[in-house]
Coordinates of C-alpha atoms in Angstrom, one line a residue:
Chain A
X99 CA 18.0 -47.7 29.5
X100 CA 17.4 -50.6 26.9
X101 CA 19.5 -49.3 23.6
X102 CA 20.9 -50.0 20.3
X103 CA 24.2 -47.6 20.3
X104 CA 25.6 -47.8 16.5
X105 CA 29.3 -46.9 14.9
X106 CA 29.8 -43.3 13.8
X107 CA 29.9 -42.8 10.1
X108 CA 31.9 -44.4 7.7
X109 CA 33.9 -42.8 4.8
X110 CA 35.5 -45.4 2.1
X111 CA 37.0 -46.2 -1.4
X112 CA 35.6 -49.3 -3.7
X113 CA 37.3 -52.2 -3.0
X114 CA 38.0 -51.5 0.9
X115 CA 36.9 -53.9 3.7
X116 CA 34.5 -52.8 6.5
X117 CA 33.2 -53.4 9.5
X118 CA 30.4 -51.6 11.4
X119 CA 28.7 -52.1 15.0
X120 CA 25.7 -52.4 17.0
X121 CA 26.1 -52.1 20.7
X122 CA 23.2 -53.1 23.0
X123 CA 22.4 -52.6 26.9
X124 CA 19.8 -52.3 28.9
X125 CA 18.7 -56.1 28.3
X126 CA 20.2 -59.5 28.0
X127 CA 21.7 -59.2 24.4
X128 CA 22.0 -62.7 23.8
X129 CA 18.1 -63.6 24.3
X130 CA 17.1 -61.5 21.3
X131 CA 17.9 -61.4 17.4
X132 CA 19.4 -58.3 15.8
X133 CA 18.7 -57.5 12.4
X134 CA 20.1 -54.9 10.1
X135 CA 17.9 -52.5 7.9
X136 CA 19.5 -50.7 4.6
X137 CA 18.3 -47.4 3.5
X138 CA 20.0 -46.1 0.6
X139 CA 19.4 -42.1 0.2
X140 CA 16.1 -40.6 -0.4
X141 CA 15.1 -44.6 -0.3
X142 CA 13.1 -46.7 1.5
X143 CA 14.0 -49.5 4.0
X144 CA 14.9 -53.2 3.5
X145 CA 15.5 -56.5 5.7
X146 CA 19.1 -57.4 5.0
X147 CA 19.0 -60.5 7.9
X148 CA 18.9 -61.0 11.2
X149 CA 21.5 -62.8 14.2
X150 CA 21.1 -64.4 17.2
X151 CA 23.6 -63.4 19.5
X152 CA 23.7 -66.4 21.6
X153 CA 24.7 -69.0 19.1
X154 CA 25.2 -66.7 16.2
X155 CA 22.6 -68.8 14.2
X156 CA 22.3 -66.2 10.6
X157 CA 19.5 -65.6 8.4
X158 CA 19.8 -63.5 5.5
X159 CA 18.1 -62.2 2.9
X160 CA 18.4 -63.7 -0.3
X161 CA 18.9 -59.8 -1.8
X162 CA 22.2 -59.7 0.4
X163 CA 23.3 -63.0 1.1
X164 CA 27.2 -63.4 -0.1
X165 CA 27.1 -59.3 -0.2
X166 CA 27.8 -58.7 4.0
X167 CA 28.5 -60.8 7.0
X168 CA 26.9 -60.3 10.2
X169 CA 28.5 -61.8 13.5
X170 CA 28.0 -60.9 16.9
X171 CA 30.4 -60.9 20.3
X172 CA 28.8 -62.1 23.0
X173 CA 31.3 -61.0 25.7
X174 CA 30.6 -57.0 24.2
X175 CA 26.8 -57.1 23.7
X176 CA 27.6 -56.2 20.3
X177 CA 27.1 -57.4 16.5
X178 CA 28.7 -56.7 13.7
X179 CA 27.8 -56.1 9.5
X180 CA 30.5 -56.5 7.3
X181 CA 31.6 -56.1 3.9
X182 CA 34.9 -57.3 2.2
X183 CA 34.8 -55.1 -0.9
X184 CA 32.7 -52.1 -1.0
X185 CA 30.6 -50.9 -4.3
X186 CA 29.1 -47.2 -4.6
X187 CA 26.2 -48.9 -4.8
X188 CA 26.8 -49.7 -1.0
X189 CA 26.6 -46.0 0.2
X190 CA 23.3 -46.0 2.6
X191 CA 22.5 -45.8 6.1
X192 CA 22.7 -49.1 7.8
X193 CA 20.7 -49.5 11.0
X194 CA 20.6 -52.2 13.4
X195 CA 17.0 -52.9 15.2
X196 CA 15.8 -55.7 17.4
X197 CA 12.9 -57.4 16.5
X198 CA 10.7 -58.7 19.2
X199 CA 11.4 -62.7 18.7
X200 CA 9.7 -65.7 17.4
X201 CA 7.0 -65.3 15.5
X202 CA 7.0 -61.5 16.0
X203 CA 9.3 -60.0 14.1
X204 CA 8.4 -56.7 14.2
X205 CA 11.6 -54.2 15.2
X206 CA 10.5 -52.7 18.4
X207 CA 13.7 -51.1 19.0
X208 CA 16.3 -49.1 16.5
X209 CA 19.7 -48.2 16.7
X210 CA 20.2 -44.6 15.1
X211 CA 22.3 -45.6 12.1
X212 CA 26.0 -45.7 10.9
X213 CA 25.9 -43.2 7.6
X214 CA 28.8 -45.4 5.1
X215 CA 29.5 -43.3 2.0
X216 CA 31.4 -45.1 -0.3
X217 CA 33.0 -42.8 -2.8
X218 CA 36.3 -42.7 -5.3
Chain B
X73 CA 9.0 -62.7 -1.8
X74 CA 5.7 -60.5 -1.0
X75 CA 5.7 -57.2 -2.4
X76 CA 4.1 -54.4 -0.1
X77 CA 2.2 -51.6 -2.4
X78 CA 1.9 -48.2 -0.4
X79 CA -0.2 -46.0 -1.5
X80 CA -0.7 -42.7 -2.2
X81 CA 3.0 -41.9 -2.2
X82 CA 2.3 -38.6 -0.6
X83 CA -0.1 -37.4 1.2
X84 CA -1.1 -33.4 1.4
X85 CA -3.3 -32.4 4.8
X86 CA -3.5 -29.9 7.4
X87 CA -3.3 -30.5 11.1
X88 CA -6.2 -31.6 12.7
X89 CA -7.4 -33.6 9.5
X90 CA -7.7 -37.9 9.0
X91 CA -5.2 -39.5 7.2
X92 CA -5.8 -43.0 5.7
X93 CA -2.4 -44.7 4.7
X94 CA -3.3 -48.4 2.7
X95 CA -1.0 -50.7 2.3
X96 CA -1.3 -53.6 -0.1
X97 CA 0.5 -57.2 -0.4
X98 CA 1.1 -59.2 -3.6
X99 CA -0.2 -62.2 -1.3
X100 CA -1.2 -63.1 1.7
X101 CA 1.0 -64.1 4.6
X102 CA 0.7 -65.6 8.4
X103 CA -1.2 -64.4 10.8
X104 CA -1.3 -60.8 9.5
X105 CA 2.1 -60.0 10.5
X106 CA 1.9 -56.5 9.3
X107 CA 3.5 -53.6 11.2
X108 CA 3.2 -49.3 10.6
X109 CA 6.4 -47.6 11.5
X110 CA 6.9 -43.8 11.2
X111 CA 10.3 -42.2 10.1
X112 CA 11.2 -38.5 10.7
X113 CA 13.5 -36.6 8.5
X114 CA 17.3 -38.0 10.3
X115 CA 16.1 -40.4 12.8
X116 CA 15.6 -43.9 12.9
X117 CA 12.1 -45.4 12.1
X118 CA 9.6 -45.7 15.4
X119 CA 7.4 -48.9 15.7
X120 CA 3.8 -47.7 15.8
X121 CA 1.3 -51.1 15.1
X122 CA 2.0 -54.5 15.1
X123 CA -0.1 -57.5 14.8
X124 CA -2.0 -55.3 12.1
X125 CA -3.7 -53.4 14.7
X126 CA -1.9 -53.3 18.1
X127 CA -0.1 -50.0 19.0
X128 CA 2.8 -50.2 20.5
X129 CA 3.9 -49.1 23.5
X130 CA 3.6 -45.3 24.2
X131 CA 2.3 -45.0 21.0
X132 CA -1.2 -42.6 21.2
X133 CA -4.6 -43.8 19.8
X134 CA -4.7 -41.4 17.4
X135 CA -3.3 -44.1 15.6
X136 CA -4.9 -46.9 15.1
X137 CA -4.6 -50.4 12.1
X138 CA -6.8 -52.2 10.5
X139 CA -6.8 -55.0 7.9
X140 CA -6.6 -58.8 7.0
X141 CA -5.1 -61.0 4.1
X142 CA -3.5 -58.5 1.3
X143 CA -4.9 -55.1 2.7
X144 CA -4.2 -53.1 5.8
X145 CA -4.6 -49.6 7.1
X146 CA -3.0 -47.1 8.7
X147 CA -5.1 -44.6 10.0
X148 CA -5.0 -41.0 11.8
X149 CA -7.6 -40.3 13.4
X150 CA -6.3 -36.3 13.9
X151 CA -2.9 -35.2 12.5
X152 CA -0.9 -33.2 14.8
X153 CA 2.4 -31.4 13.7
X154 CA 4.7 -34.3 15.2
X155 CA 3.0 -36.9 13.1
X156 CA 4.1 -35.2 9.6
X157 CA 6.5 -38.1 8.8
X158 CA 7.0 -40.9 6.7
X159 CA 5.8 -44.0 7.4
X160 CA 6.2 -47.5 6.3
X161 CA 4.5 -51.0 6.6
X162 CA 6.5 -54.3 6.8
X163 CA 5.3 -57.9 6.7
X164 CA 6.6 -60.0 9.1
X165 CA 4.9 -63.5 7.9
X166 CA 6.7 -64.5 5.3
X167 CA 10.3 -64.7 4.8
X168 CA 12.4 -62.1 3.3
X169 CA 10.4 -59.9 5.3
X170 CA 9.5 -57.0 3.3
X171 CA 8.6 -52.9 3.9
X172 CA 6.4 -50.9 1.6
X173 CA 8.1 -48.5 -0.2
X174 CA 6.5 -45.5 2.0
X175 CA 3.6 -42.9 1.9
X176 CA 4.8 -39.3 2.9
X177 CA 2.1 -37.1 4.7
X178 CA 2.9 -34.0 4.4
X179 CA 1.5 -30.7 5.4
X180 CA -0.9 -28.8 2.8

């Protein structure tokens, strides 16, 4: 079965480092991009950037570029959004998707989410 | 960076009634890269159109998009009780790709 398998939820204090995943199978992970969608509560959804697994080539949005760091392991079919220091403002559901590839970049498949709550 | 206008922001009808989502950009982008998704209350969104008006795959033709250059469509045809959702556009031709804020359709 071709699917985006995400990290459970995350709990954390300002200031603390994280790191969240996006496992994929089913298909050759390193032919497609993986992007990363924010949705803050009650919110809508927005593009934070996408990776290419096979040469980790990054593209981000200018909203979050400097704020996270996405990176990808080839040899575990799995990427990675990051954060050095965590704000409240950071608390939303982060989900991974995979868009179809050049020039579609539509997400045709969705990962389920990783919840991070970032709370004093 | 386009802006995507969604509108109404909720929508009130009963089963078995049309629903006609609009979805309007700040300015035009490539090749009417536009796409519908739908999003149900704890679950990740579901790609529904792409291409402005090619369904996806397993997606039924109850649903069906239309539109060019700043304005598309979302339309269905016949709401059934799965399809109360949210659902959101997303523009695909320009970089930073962009989603609509979201229309609601909810039941009346």
């Amino acid at each position: 079965e071709v699917q985006l398998v995400q990290s459970g939820a995350e709990v954390k204090k300002p200031g603390e480092s994280l790191k969240i995943s996006c496992k994929g199978s089913g298909y050759n992970f390193t032919s497609y991009w993986i992007g990363w969608v924010r949705q803050m509560p009650g919110k809508g959804l927005e593009w934070m950037g996408i990776i290419y697994p096979g040469d980790s080539d990054t593209r981000y949005s200018p909203s979050f570029q400097g704020q996270v760091t996405m990176s990808a392991d080839k040899s575990s079919s799995t990427a990675y959004l990051q954060w050095s220091s965590l704000e409240a403002s950071d608390t939303a559901m982060y989900y991974c998707a995979r868009p179809t590839g050049y020039p579609h970049w539509y997400f045709d498949l969705w990962g389920r989410g990783t919840m991070v709550t970032v709370s004093s | 960076e386009i802006v995507l206008t969604q509108s109404p922001g909720i929508l009130s009808l009963s089963p078995g009634e049309r629903a006609t989502l609009s979805c309007r950009a700040s300015q035009g982008f490539s090749n009417n890269y536009l796409s519908w998704y739908q999003q149900k209350p704890g679950q990740a969104p579901r790609l529904l159109i792409y291409g402005a008006s090619k369904r996806a795959t397993g997606i039924p033709d109850t649903f069906s998009g239309s539109g060019s250059g700043t304005e598309f469509t979302l339309t269905i045809s016949r709401l059934e009780a799965e399809d109360f959702a949210v659902y959101y556009c997303q523009q695909y031709g320009s970089t930073p790709w962009t989603f609509g804020q979201g229309t609601k359709v909810e039941i009346k």
